[in-house]
Short mmCIF file of C-alpha atoms and ligand atoms in Angstrom, two decimals:
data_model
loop_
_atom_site.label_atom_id
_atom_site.label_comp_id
_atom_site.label_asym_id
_atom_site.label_seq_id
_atom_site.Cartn_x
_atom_site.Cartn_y
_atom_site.Cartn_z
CA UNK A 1 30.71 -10.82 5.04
CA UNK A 2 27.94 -11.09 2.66
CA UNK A 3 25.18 -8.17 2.90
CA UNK A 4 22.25 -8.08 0.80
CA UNK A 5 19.03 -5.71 0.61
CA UNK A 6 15.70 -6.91 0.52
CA UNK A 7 12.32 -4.86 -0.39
CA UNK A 8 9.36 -6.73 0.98
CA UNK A 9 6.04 -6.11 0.31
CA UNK A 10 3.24 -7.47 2.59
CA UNK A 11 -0.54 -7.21 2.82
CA UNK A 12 -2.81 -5.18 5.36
CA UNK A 13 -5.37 -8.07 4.59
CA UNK A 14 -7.87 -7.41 7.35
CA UNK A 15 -8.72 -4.12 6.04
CA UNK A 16 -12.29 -2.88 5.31
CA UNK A 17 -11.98 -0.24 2.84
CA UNK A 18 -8.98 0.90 0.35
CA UNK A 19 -6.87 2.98 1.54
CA UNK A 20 -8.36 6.46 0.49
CA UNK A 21 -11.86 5.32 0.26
CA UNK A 22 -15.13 3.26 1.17
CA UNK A 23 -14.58 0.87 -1.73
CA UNK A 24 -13.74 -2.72 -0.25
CA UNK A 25 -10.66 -3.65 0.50
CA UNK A 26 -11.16 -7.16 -0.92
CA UNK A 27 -10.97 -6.70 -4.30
CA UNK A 28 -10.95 -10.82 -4.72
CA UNK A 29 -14.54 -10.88 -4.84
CA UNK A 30 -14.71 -8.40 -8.01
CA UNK A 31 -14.35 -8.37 -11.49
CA UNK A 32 -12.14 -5.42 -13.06
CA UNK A 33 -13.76 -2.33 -13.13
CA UNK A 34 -16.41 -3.07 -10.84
CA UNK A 35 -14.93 -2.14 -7.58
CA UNK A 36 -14.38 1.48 -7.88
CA UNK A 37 -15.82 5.15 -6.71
CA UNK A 38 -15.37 8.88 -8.36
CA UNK A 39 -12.38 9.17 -5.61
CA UNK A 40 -11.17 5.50 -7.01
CA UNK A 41 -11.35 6.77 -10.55
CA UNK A 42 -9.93 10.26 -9.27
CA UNK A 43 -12.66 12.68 -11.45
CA UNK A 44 -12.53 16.14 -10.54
CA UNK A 45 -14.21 17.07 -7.18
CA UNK A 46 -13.60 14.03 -5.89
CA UNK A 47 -11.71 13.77 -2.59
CA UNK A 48 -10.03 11.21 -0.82
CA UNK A 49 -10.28 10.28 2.86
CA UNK A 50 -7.35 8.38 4.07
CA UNK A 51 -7.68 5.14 6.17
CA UNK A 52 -7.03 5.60 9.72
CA UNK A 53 -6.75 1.49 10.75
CA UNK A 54 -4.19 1.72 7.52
CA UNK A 55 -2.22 4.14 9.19
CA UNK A 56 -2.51 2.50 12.81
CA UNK A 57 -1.99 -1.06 11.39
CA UNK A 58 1.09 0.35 9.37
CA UNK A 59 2.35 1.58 12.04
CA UNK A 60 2.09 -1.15 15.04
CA UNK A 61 4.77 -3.08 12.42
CA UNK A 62 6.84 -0.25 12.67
CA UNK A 63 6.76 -0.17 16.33
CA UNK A 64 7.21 -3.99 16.54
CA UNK A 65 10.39 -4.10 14.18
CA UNK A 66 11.58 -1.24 16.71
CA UNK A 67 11.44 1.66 14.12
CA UNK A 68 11.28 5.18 14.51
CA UNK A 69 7.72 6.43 13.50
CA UNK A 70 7.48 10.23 12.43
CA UNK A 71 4.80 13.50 13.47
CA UNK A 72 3.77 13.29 9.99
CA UNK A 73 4.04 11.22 6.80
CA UNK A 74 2.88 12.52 2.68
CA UNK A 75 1.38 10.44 0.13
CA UNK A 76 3.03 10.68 -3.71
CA UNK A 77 1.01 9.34 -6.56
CA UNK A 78 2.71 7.19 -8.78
CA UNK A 79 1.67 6.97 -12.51
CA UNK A 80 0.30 3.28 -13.30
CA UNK A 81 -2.95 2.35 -14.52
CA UNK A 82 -4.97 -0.09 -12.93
CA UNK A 83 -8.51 -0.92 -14.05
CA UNK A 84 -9.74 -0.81 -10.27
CA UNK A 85 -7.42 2.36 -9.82
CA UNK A 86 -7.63 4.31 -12.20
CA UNK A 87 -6.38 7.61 -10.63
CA UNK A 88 -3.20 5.41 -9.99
CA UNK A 89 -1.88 4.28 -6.63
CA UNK A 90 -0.20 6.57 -3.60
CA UNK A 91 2.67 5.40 -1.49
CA UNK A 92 4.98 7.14 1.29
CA UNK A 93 8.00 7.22 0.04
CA UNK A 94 12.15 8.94 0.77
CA UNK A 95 11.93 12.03 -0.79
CA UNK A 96 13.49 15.40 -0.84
CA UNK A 97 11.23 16.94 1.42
CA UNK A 98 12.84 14.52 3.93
CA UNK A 99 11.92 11.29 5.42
CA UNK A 100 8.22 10.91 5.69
CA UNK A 101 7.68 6.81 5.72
CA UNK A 102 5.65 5.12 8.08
CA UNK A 103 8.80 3.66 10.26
CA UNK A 104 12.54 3.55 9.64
CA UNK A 105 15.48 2.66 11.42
CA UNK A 106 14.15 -0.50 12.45
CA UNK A 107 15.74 -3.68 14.22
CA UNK A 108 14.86 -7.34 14.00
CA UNK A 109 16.64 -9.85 16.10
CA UNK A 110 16.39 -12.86 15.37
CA UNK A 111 18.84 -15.15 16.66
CA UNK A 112 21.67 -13.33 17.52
CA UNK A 113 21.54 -11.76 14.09
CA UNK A 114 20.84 -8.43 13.83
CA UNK A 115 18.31 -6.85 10.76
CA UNK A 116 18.19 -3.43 10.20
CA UNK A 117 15.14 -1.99 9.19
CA UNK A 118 15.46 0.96 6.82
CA UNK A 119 12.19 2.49 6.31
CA UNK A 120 8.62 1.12 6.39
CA UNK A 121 6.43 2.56 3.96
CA UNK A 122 2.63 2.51 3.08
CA UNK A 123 1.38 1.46 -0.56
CA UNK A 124 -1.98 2.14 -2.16
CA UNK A 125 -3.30 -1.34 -3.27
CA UNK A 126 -3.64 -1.15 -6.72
CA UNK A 127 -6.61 -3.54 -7.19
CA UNK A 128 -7.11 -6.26 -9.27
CA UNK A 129 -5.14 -7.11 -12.45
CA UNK A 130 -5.06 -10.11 -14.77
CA UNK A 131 -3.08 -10.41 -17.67
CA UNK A 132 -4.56 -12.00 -20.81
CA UNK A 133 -3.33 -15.74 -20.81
CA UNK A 134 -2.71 -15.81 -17.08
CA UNK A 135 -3.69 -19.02 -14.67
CA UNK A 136 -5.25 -16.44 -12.80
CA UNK A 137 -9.37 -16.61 -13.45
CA UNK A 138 -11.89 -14.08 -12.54
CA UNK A 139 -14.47 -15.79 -10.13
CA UNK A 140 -17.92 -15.95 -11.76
CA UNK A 141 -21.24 -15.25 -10.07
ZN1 LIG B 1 -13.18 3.80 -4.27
#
């Protein structure tokens, strides 16, 4: 028996706002650097207000892929710089303070196949980013 591990990323699209502020959610619609607030650009004084939907969205996938889903979950910021995020991007994540993702210990059936779920977690969208010589063009207005 073959057994692989897969991390999957997908995308709370029908959000309003980021994740830890007012700013839109749909960063599509913006050029770099234009989509951002103090608490986006994380300047002293400013404070972020988490996303409740975020939290309820991430969690109704927990519950449907059957996963345990704790009291309480932290944020850790992670160290990247992203023009639309420049105070870099949070996630949930395994730590030593013990398990604090969204879900984990999940099941999917499908078939008669049987895919555990390890842990769910919750990313900070890091905005938009395009690379000098992508495909990728910024939408003019
Ligand atoms: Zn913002």
């Amino acid at each position: 028996m073959t057994k692989i591990g897969l991390e999957i990323h997908s995308q709370l699209t029908n959000l309003e706002s980021k994740l830890f502020c007012s700013c839109k959610a749909n960063y599509r619609e913006f050029e770099p650097n234009t989509n951002i607030c103090p608490i986006c650009m994380g300047l002293p004084g400013s404070l972020p207000r988490l996303n409740q939907k975020a939290v309820e969205k991430a969690t109704m996938i927990a519950m449907a892929l059957n996963c345990s889903t704790p009291e309480r979950i932290a944020f850790f910021r992670k160290n990247y710089f992203y023009p639309d995020l420049p105070k870099n991007f949070q996630i949930t994540q395994l730590n030593i303070y013990g398990d604090t993702s969204v879900g984990g210990s999940g099941i999917l059936m499908v078939g008669e196949k049987k895919i555990r779920i390890t842990r769910i977690q919750l990313e900070e969208d890091p905005g938009r980013l395009i690379y000098e010589g992508s495909s990728e063009k910024i939408k003019s207005h």
